[in-house]
Short mmCIF file of C-alpha atoms in Angstrom, two decimals:
data_model
loop_
_atom_site.label_atom_id
_atom_site.label_comp_id
_atom_site.label_asym_id
_atom_site.label_seq_id
_atom_site.Cartn_x
_atom_site.Cartn_y
_atom_site.Cartn_z
CA UNK A 1 0.00 0.00 0.00
CA UNK A 2 1.52 3.37 -1.00
CA UNK A 3 2.24 5.69 1.92
CA UNK A 4 0.41 8.98 2.35
CA UNK A 5 3.62 10.78 1.43
CA UNK A 6 3.93 9.00 -1.94
CA UNK A 7 4.28 11.31 -4.92
CA UNK A 8 2.14 10.69 -7.99
CA UNK A 9 0.92 12.45 -11.14
CA UNK A 10 -1.26 14.89 -9.14
CA UNK A 11 1.86 16.59 -7.74
CA UNK A 12 3.45 17.33 -11.12
CA UNK A 13 4.44 21.04 -11.05
CA UNK A 14 3.79 21.30 -14.78
CA UNK A 15 0.05 20.66 -14.38
CA UNK A 16 -2.26 23.53 -15.26
CA UNK A 17 -6.02 23.85 -14.83
CA UNK A 18 -8.66 25.04 -17.28
CA UNK A 19 -9.81 27.23 -14.35
CA UNK A 20 -7.45 30.12 -15.12
CA UNK A 21 -7.29 31.55 -11.59
CA UNK A 22 -5.76 28.28 -10.36
CA UNK A 23 -2.67 28.95 -12.47
CA UNK A 24 -1.76 32.34 -11.01
CA UNK A 25 1.57 32.56 -9.16
CA UNK A 26 1.11 31.69 -5.47
CA UNK A 27 -2.53 30.76 -6.05
CA UNK A 28 -4.01 29.34 -2.87
CA UNK A 29 -5.78 26.49 -4.63
CA UNK A 30 -3.91 25.30 -7.73
CA UNK A 31 -4.80 21.96 -9.29
CA UNK A 32 -2.09 20.38 -7.12
CA UNK A 33 -4.12 21.20 -3.96
CA UNK A 34 -7.81 20.24 -4.31
CA UNK A 35 -9.00 20.55 -0.70
CA UNK A 36 -12.52 19.64 0.41
CA UNK A 37 -14.99 22.06 1.99
CA UNK A 38 -18.70 22.53 2.52
CA UNK A 39 -20.53 25.59 1.28
CA UNK A 40 -23.87 27.27 0.76
CA UNK A 41 -24.46 28.89 -2.60
CA UNK A 42 -26.21 32.25 -2.70
CA UNK A 43 -28.61 32.64 -5.58
CA UNK A 44 -29.30 36.04 -7.23
CA UNK A 45 -32.80 36.29 -5.77
CA UNK A 46 -31.37 36.00 -2.26
CA UNK A 47 -32.30 32.40 -1.53
CA UNK A 48 -29.59 29.99 -0.44
CA UNK A 49 -28.93 26.42 -1.45
CA UNK A 50 -28.59 23.49 0.93
CA UNK A 51 -24.99 22.88 2.05
CA UNK A 52 -22.94 20.92 -0.48
CA UNK A 53 -19.43 19.55 -0.63
CA UNK A 54 -16.98 21.19 -2.97
CA UNK A 55 -13.36 21.16 -4.07
CA UNK A 56 -11.48 24.46 -4.19
CA UNK A 57 -9.87 25.27 -7.55
CA UNK A 58 -8.47 28.76 -8.03
CA UNK A 59 -11.08 31.28 -6.88
CA UNK A 60 -13.93 28.84 -7.59
CA UNK A 61 -15.54 25.82 -5.98
CA UNK A 62 -16.40 22.70 -7.95
CA UNK A 63 -19.84 21.73 -6.65
CA UNK A 64 -19.60 17.99 -6.04
CA UNK A 65 -23.35 17.56 -5.64
CA UNK A 66 -23.58 18.06 -9.39
CA UNK A 67 -20.05 17.19 -10.52
CA UNK A 68 -19.48 13.87 -8.75
CA UNK A 69 -22.14 11.98 -10.76
CA UNK A 70 -20.38 13.09 -13.95
CA UNK A 71 -17.00 11.66 -12.96
CA UNK A 72 -17.59 8.01 -13.86
CA UNK A 73 -14.48 5.85 -13.78
CA UNK A 74 -13.88 2.54 -12.03
CA UNK A 75 -16.83 0.85 -10.35
CA UNK A 76 -14.95 0.69 -7.05
CA UNK A 77 -15.25 4.50 -6.85
CA UNK A 78 -19.05 4.52 -7.16
CA UNK A 79 -19.62 4.62 -3.40
CA UNK A 80 -17.12 7.44 -2.96
CA UNK A 81 -18.71 9.56 -5.69
CA UNK A 82 -22.16 8.92 -4.21
CA UNK A 83 -20.97 10.03 -0.75
CA UNK A 84 -19.40 13.20 -2.14
CA UNK A 85 -22.48 14.02 -4.20
CA UNK A 86 -24.65 13.58 -1.10
CA UNK A 87 -22.39 15.84 0.99
CA UNK A 88 -21.34 12.94 3.24
CA UNK A 89 -17.73 13.88 3.92
CA UNK A 90 -17.54 11.74 7.08
CA UNK A 91 -18.64 8.73 5.07
CA UNK A 92 -16.03 9.49 2.43
CA UNK A 93 -13.35 9.87 5.11
CA UNK A 94 -13.88 6.21 6.00
CA UNK A 95 -12.86 5.13 2.49
CA UNK A 96 -9.72 3.06 2.11
CA UNK A 97 -6.62 5.15 1.39
CA UNK A 98 -6.43 3.65 -2.11
CA UNK A 99 -9.95 4.93 -2.85
CA UNK A 100 -9.12 8.43 -1.61
CA UNK A 101 -6.01 8.50 -3.79
CA UNK A 102 -7.99 7.34 -6.82
CA UNK A 103 -10.61 10.06 -6.27
CA UNK A 104 -7.85 12.66 -6.07
CA UNK A 105 -6.34 11.45 -9.35
CA UNK A 106 -9.76 11.56 -11.02
CA UNK A 107 -10.46 15.10 -9.79
CA UNK A 108 -7.01 16.23 -10.88
CA UNK A 109 -7.46 14.82 -14.38
CA UNK A 110 -10.93 16.34 -14.65
CA UNK A 111 -9.69 19.83 -13.73
CA UNK A 112 -6.50 19.83 -15.82
CA UNK A 113 -6.03 21.56 -19.15
CA UNK A 114 -7.17 19.17 -21.84
CA UNK A 115 -9.77 17.40 -19.71
CA UNK A 116 -12.65 15.89 -21.69
CA UNK A 117 -14.93 16.74 -18.77
CA UNK A 118 -14.18 20.48 -18.78
CA UNK A 119 -17.30 21.53 -20.69
CA UNK A 120 -19.54 19.34 -18.52
CA UNK A 121 -18.01 20.55 -15.26
CA UNK A 122 -17.78 24.26 -16.08
CA UNK A 123 -21.46 24.97 -15.27
CA UNK A 124 -20.89 23.53 -11.79
CA UNK A 125 -18.16 25.98 -10.79
CA UNK A 126 -19.26 28.40 -8.09
CA UNK A 127 -17.30 31.65 -7.56
CA UNK A 128 -16.04 31.74 -3.98
CA UNK A 129 -17.39 35.27 -3.74
CA UNK A 130 -20.90 33.83 -4.19
CA UNK A 131 -20.55 31.08 -1.58
CA UNK A 132 -20.62 31.00 2.22
CA UNK A 133 -18.43 28.35 3.80
CA UNK A 134 -19.85 26.23 6.60
CA UNK A 135 -18.38 23.49 8.81
CA UNK A 136 -16.86 20.81 6.56
CA UNK A 137 -18.44 18.04 8.64
CA UNK A 138 -19.96 17.38 12.05
CA UNK A 139 -17.11 16.91 14.52
CA UNK A 140 -17.82 14.22 17.08
CA UNK A 141 -14.80 14.63 19.34
CA UNK A 142 -12.03 17.17 19.66
CA UNK A 143 -8.67 16.65 21.35
CA UNK A 144 -6.23 19.52 21.79
CA UNK A 145 -2.60 18.55 22.17
CA UNK A 146 0.37 20.53 23.44
CA UNK A 147 3.02 19.65 20.87
CA UNK A 148 4.51 23.15 20.50
CA UNK A 149 7.69 22.85 22.52
CA UNK A 150 8.76 26.47 22.14
CA UNK A 151 5.33 27.64 23.31
CA UNK A 152 5.42 25.22 26.22
CA UNK A 153 8.87 26.43 27.21
CA UNK A 154 7.96 30.13 26.85
CA UNK A 155 4.77 29.79 28.89
CA UNK A 156 6.56 27.65 31.45
CA UNK A 157 9.24 30.30 31.75
CA UNK A 158 6.56 32.86 32.64
CA UNK A 159 5.05 30.76 35.42
CA UNK A 160 7.79 28.27 36.40
CA UNK A 161 11.14 29.88 35.60
CA UNK A 162 12.97 27.20 37.58
CA UNK A 163 11.38 24.38 35.51
CA UNK A 164 9.81 25.64 32.25
CA UNK A 165 9.23 22.13 30.87
CA UNK A 166 7.74 19.53 33.17
CA UNK A 167 9.56 16.16 33.33
CA UNK A 168 6.97 14.29 31.24
CA UNK A 169 6.95 16.69 28.27
CA UNK A 170 9.62 14.94 26.19
CA UNK A 171 8.18 11.49 26.83
CA UNK A 172 4.43 11.72 26.32
CA UNK A 173 2.24 13.78 23.94
CA UNK A 174 0.26 15.99 26.33
CA UNK A 175 -3.38 16.56 25.42
CA UNK A 176 -6.83 17.20 26.81
CA UNK A 177 -10.37 16.71 25.58
CA UNK A 178 -11.90 19.85 24.11
CA UNK A 179 -15.48 20.90 23.37
CA UNK A 180 -16.56 19.98 19.84
CA UNK A 181 -19.91 21.79 20.01
CA UNK A 182 -18.22 25.21 20.10
CA UNK A 183 -15.93 24.62 17.11
CA UNK A 184 -16.87 27.18 14.44
CA UNK A 185 -15.82 27.85 10.88
CA UNK A 186 -13.75 30.87 9.83
CA UNK A 187 -15.51 34.27 9.87
CA UNK A 188 -17.87 33.23 12.66
CA UNK A 189 -17.81 35.98 15.35
CA UNK A 190 -16.28 34.99 18.69
CA UNK A 191 -18.08 36.26 21.78
CA UNK A 192 -15.83 37.23 24.67
CA UNK A 193 -16.46 34.77 27.52
CA UNK A 194 -17.58 35.51 31.05
CA UNK A 195 -16.08 33.55 33.89
CA UNK A 196 -14.62 33.62 37.37
CA UNK A 197 -11.48 35.65 37.96
CA UNK A 198 -9.57 36.17 41.20
CA UNK A 199 -9.19 39.69 42.63
CA UNK A 200 -6.72 41.09 45.11
CA UNK A 201 -8.39 39.66 48.23
CA UNK A 202 -8.51 36.16 46.72
CA UNK A 203 -12.30 36.11 46.35
CA UNK A 204 -13.33 35.48 42.73
CA UNK A 205 -15.70 37.66 40.75
CA UNK A 206 -17.71 36.88 37.63
CA UNK A 207 -17.04 39.01 34.60
CA UNK A 208 -15.74 39.22 31.02
CA UNK A 209 -12.24 37.93 30.35
CA UNK A 210 -9.75 40.80 30.12
CA UNK A 211 -6.89 38.64 28.85
CA UNK A 212 -8.43 37.13 25.73
CA UNK A 213 -5.86 35.45 23.49
CA UNK A 214 -5.49 33.35 20.35
CA UNK A 215 -3.45 30.21 19.75
CA UNK A 216 -1.97 29.39 16.35
CA UNK A 217 -2.46 25.70 15.61
CA UNK A 218 -3.04 23.14 12.92
CA UNK A 219 -6.07 20.88 13.03
CA UNK A 220 -5.97 17.27 11.81
CA UNK A 221 -9.08 15.31 10.83
CA UNK A 222 -9.34 11.58 11.47
CA UNK A 223 -10.11 9.43 8.43
CA UNK A 224 -10.83 5.85 9.40
CA UNK A 225 -11.61 5.10 13.02
CA UNK A 226 -10.45 2.11 15.06
CA UNK A 227 -12.41 -0.39 17.19
CA UNK A 228 -12.45 0.30 20.91
CA UNK A 229 -9.67 -1.59 22.66
CA UNK A 230 -7.54 -1.91 19.48
CA UNK A 231 -4.68 0.60 19.40
CA UNK A 232 -3.44 2.07 16.13
CA UNK A 233 0.24 1.35 15.58
CA UNK A 234 2.70 3.79 14.07
CA UNK A 235 2.75 1.61 10.95
CA UNK A 236 -1.01 2.20 10.58
CA UNK A 237 -1.31 5.75 11.88
CA UNK A 238 -0.94 7.67 8.61
CA UNK A 239 -3.89 5.89 6.97
CA UNK A 240 -6.08 7.11 9.87
CA UNK A 241 -5.43 10.76 8.95
CA UNK A 242 -7.57 12.51 6.33
CA UNK A 243 -6.18 16.04 6.16
CA UNK A 244 -5.36 19.28 7.93
CA UNK A 245 -6.76 22.76 8.45
CA UNK A 246 -5.78 25.89 10.36
CA UNK A 247 -7.05 26.15 13.92
CA UNK A 248 -7.33 29.04 16.38
CA UNK A 249 -7.93 27.76 19.90
CA UNK A 250 -9.09 30.97 21.57
CA UNK A 251 -8.01 31.24 25.21
CA UNK A 252 -9.12 33.36 28.17
CA UNK A 253 -5.88 33.53 30.11
CA UNK A 254 -7.29 35.13 33.27
CA UNK A 255 -10.06 32.56 33.57
CA UNK A 256 -7.57 29.77 32.91
CA UNK A 257 -5.15 30.94 35.61
CA UNK A 258 -7.91 30.58 38.23
CA UNK A 259 -9.63 27.39 37.10
CA UNK A 260 -6.93 25.17 35.62
CA UNK A 261 -5.73 23.58 38.86
CA UNK A 262 -6.01 20.65 39.38
CA UNK A 263 -7.77 19.45 36.22
CA UNK A 264 -6.88 21.95 33.50
CA UNK A 265 -8.73 24.63 31.48
CA UNK A 266 -12.52 24.61 31.25
CA UNK A 267 -14.41 27.87 30.56
CA UNK A 268 -11.10 29.38 29.40
CA UNK A 269 -11.23 27.15 26.33
CA UNK A 270 -14.76 25.87 25.76
CA UNK A 271 -16.34 29.06 24.38
CA UNK A 272 -14.88 28.89 20.85
CA UNK A 273 -12.36 27.18 18.58
CA UNK A 274 -12.17 28.44 14.99
CA UNK A 275 -11.07 26.37 11.99
CA UNK A 276 -10.41 27.21 8.36
CA UNK A 277 -13.09 25.91 5.97
CA UNK A 278 -10.89 23.84 3.65
CA UNK A 279 -9.42 20.43 4.57
CA UNK A 280 -6.16 19.91 2.69
CA UNK A 281 -5.75 16.17 2.28
CA UNK A 282 -2.72 14.21 3.43
CA UNK A 283 -2.22 13.17 -0.20
CA UNK A 284 -1.90 16.82 -1.27
CA UNK A 285 0.75 17.33 1.42
CA UNK A 286 3.06 14.59 0.10
CA UNK A 287 5.64 16.95 -1.52
CA UNK A 288 6.00 18.84 1.75
CA UNK A 289 6.88 15.94 4.04
CA UNK A 290 10.13 16.28 5.98
CA UNK A 291 12.21 14.11 8.30
CA UNK A 292 11.14 14.13 11.93
CA UNK A 293 14.24 15.05 13.93
CA UNK A 294 14.95 16.00 17.51
CA UNK A 295 17.94 17.43 19.31
CA UNK A 296 20.58 14.72 19.82
CA UNK A 297 20.33 15.09 23.61
CA UNK A 298 16.58 14.46 23.73
CA UNK A 299 15.22 11.03 24.66
CA UNK A 300 14.14 8.69 21.87
CA UNK A 301 10.38 8.10 21.73
CA UNK A 302 9.15 4.91 23.36
CA UNK A 303 8.80 2.08 20.79
CA UNK A 304 5.04 2.55 20.31
CA UNK A 305 5.73 6.14 19.20
CA UNK A 306 8.52 5.28 16.77
CA UNK A 307 8.66 4.06 13.18
CA UNK A 308 11.26 4.46 10.48
CA UNK A 309 8.73 6.02 8.11
CA UNK A 310 7.86 8.61 10.75
CA UNK A 311 11.54 9.44 11.21
CA UNK A 312 12.03 9.69 7.46
CA UNK A 313 8.97 11.82 6.59
CA UNK A 314 6.73 12.35 9.60
CA UNK A 315 6.94 16.15 9.62
CA UNK A 316 5.08 18.52 7.27
CA UNK A 317 6.52 21.85 6.08
CA UNK A 318 3.88 24.54 6.66
CA UNK A 319 4.71 28.26 6.92
CA UNK A 320 2.34 30.00 9.34
CA UNK A 321 1.45 33.64 9.95
CA UNK A 322 -0.77 35.52 12.39
CA UNK A 323 -2.14 39.00 11.66
CA UNK A 324 -4.35 41.39 13.61
CA UNK A 325 -6.81 43.98 12.37
CA UNK A 326 -8.39 46.25 14.97
CA UNK A 327 -11.76 47.92 14.54
CA UNK A 328 -10.00 51.25 13.97
CA UNK A 329 -7.78 49.73 11.28
CA UNK A 330 -10.83 48.28 9.56
CA UNK A 331 -12.61 51.65 9.63
CA UNK A 332 -9.56 53.32 8.11
CA UNK A 333 -9.22 50.70 5.38
CA UNK A 334 -5.95 49.32 6.77
CA UNK A 335 -5.05 45.70 6.11
CA UNK A 336 -4.34 43.32 9.01
CA UNK A 337 -0.86 43.80 10.48
CA UNK A 338 1.34 40.73 10.64
CA UNK A 339 2.32 39.89 14.22
CA UNK A 340 4.39 36.74 13.82
CA UNK A 341 5.63 33.99 11.55
CA UNK A 342 6.46 30.41 12.42
CA UNK A 343 6.63 27.04 10.71
CA UNK A 344 5.28 23.67 11.65
CA UNK A 345 8.19 21.19 11.58
CA UNK A 346 10.44 23.04 14.02
CA UNK A 347 7.56 24.09 16.27
CA UNK A 348 6.04 20.69 17.05
CA UNK A 349 7.71 18.09 19.25
CA UNK A 350 5.41 15.27 18.07
CA UNK A 351 4.09 14.33 14.62
CA UNK A 352 0.45 13.81 13.69
CA UNK A 353 1.06 10.07 13.38
CA UNK A 354 2.42 9.97 16.92
CA UNK A 355 -0.71 11.75 18.16
CA UNK A 356 -2.88 9.03 16.60
CA UNK A 357 -0.77 6.24 18.09
CA UNK A 358 -0.72 7.78 21.54
CA UNK A 359 -4.41 8.69 21.55
CA UNK A 360 -5.34 5.06 20.88
CA UNK A 361 -2.67 3.15 22.83
CA UNK A 362 -4.98 2.86 25.84
CA UNK A 363 -7.82 1.55 23.70
CA UNK A 364 -9.63 4.78 22.78
CA UNK A 365 -11.71 4.44 19.62
CA UNK A 366 -11.29 7.33 17.21
CA UNK A 367 -14.07 8.03 14.72
CA UNK A 368 -14.14 9.57 11.26
CA UNK A 369 -14.37 13.33 11.49
CA UNK A 370 -12.74 13.60 14.91
CA UNK A 371 -10.44 16.61 15.17
CA UNK A 372 -6.99 16.99 16.74
CA UNK A 373 -5.41 20.35 17.55
CA UNK A 374 -1.62 20.43 17.55
CA UNK A 375 -1.26 23.00 20.31
CA UNK A 376 0.30 26.43 19.84
CA UNK A 377 2.96 26.41 17.11
CA UNK A 378 5.48 29.02 18.20
CA UNK A 379 9.06 29.24 17.04
CA UNK A 380 12.06 29.82 19.32
CA UNK A 381 12.22 33.61 18.82
CA UNK A 382 9.87 36.35 20.00
CA UNK A 383 8.91 37.11 16.38
CA UNK A 384 7.63 33.55 16.03
CA UNK A 385 5.21 33.60 18.96
CA UNK A 386 1.91 31.85 18.33
CA UNK A 387 0.01 33.67 21.09
CA UNK A 388 -0.28 37.12 22.64
CA UNK A 389 0.71 35.64 25.99
CA UNK A 390 4.17 35.18 24.53
CA UNK A 391 4.25 38.33 22.39
CA UNK A 392 3.38 40.56 25.37
CA UNK A 393 5.42 38.52 27.86
CA UNK A 394 2.42 37.66 29.94
CA UNK A 395 0.81 41.07 29.37
CA UNK A 396 3.72 42.99 30.87
CA UNK A 397 5.07 44.41 27.58
CA UNK A 398 2.41 45.81 25.21
CA UNK A 399 3.29 45.98 21.52
CA UNK A 400 2.46 48.77 19.09
CA UNK A 401 0.57 48.28 15.83
CA UNK A 402 1.35 50.24 12.63
CA UNK A 403 -1.49 52.73 13.33
CA UNK A 404 -0.15 53.46 16.81
CA UNK A 405 -2.63 51.35 18.79
CA UNK A 406 -1.22 49.10 21.49
CA UNK A 407 -2.22 45.62 22.54
CA UNK A 408 -1.35 43.12 25.24
CA UNK A 409 -4.46 41.01 24.74
CA UNK A 410 -7.44 41.18 22.38
CA UNK A 411 -10.04 43.94 22.55
CA UNK A 412 -13.60 43.87 21.25
CA UNK A 413 -13.66 44.40 17.50
CA UNK A 414 -10.22 42.86 16.94
CA UNK A 415 -9.97 40.37 14.07
CA UNK A 416 -7.33 37.64 14.15
CA UNK A 417 -6.27 36.17 10.80
CA UNK A 418 -4.15 33.01 10.53
CA UNK A 419 -2.75 31.70 7.25
CA UNK A 420 -0.70 28.70 6.20
CA UNK A 421 1.22 27.78 3.06
CA UNK A 422 3.29 24.75 2.09
CA UNK A 423 6.40 25.26 -0.05
CA UNK A 424 9.03 22.89 -1.41
CA UNK A 425 11.67 23.32 -4.08
CA UNK A 426 10.52 21.88 -7.39
CA UNK A 427 6.82 21.80 -6.48
CA UNK A 428 3.87 24.18 -6.72
CA UNK A 429 3.10 25.72 -3.34
CA UNK A 430 -0.34 25.15 -1.85
CA UNK A 431 -2.31 27.05 0.79
CA UNK A 432 -4.37 25.98 3.77
CA UNK A 433 -6.42 29.14 3.23
CA UNK A 434 -7.10 31.21 6.31
CA UNK A 435 -9.05 31.22 9.55
CA UNK A 436 -10.44 34.55 10.69
CA UNK A 437 -12.40 35.48 13.79
CA UNK A 438 -13.59 38.81 15.18
CA UNK A 439 -14.10 39.38 18.89
CA UNK A 440 -17.53 40.56 20.06
CA UNK A 441 -18.40 41.96 23.46
CA UNK A 442 -19.33 39.58 26.26
CA UNK A 443 -23.05 39.16 27.04
CA UNK A 444 -24.25 41.77 29.50
CA UNK A 445 -26.21 41.10 32.66
CA UNK A 446 -24.66 37.74 33.53
#
């Protein structure tokens, strides 16, 4: 069985699409990408269609509800095309890896220059400007990990300068169960949470968080699940991954500081997690796989977290940026100001495959459509911070934006924009799109 990082004809940098916008330099969605998303189409009279699955190509969406039945091909793909036409992404995620690869090849051929299907598919292209993106699928369970070692060390330095990293960090992937019901798609407003906060006399008060923050992460969707009680080995882990998105795990730092002992964050995290609307498949990421390496002095992973294939190509090269646009900047027509840049391979201490293996080693049964968060992906320098907690050094050092405004934490009206792009020499770069969220005031009268 070919590995998820196997190159094939769909990665050929010479490929061009008959959708012209897909061929522009640094296009987000060239024919080499082909991510899946779910959208609602707005009709001229103002009515909206039912949600449908689509594939991003240039600045358009190929509507699979109409296009999938036209694809034809091998009989073994009939079920997959039927699931995609019906908008059943979770059902499609359960397909065997060979089926998912075959569907990708078919979509690539159909959208390339010279495709015999071009004239039949053209009427089923929807301009992105005329579509509203919705959640790509219903997410059953959400687990947020803590793989960002530079973030863990920076935060630990703020609160435990004598021991920034706890003894277990380099041995076990740390994670906690998040709240799937409050995961929202990009451009959904984020309401500032209320919660308990300590005051000077040690008696807590209820009120809006004053230290609202973002966390720059990747999200990974589970493909095939596993039976309860049957762990997924490292040799199997890659086939249980469907694809990745961008993820902003909003955090209320003041609420978290009060509530997290002894069990961890609760209200500080459960109010909202934002994801980008497009799932970039593991197959599309094949050209951007990198060796998984650690510092020579670090311990080797326990055997259940090690495989040669993971060492050879377990990491994924993704360049990440975070930008901020305040309400005043928006009013003045100013673009979001970039706050930081980082990149995935050097930020994460554990690979996605290792997260699957660890999550299931005790017998937990993953299900198609489950979501993992990587944890905050900060680099080693201050300019690579993936959160305001790091950028402002715990709120002690405000930073100044290009229009003169200052921030330590987020204010109402602030919009956070996260973007990701994969690049590799000799290949066409592909984008993860963006995840954007704007902070709204907390409910009054609580």
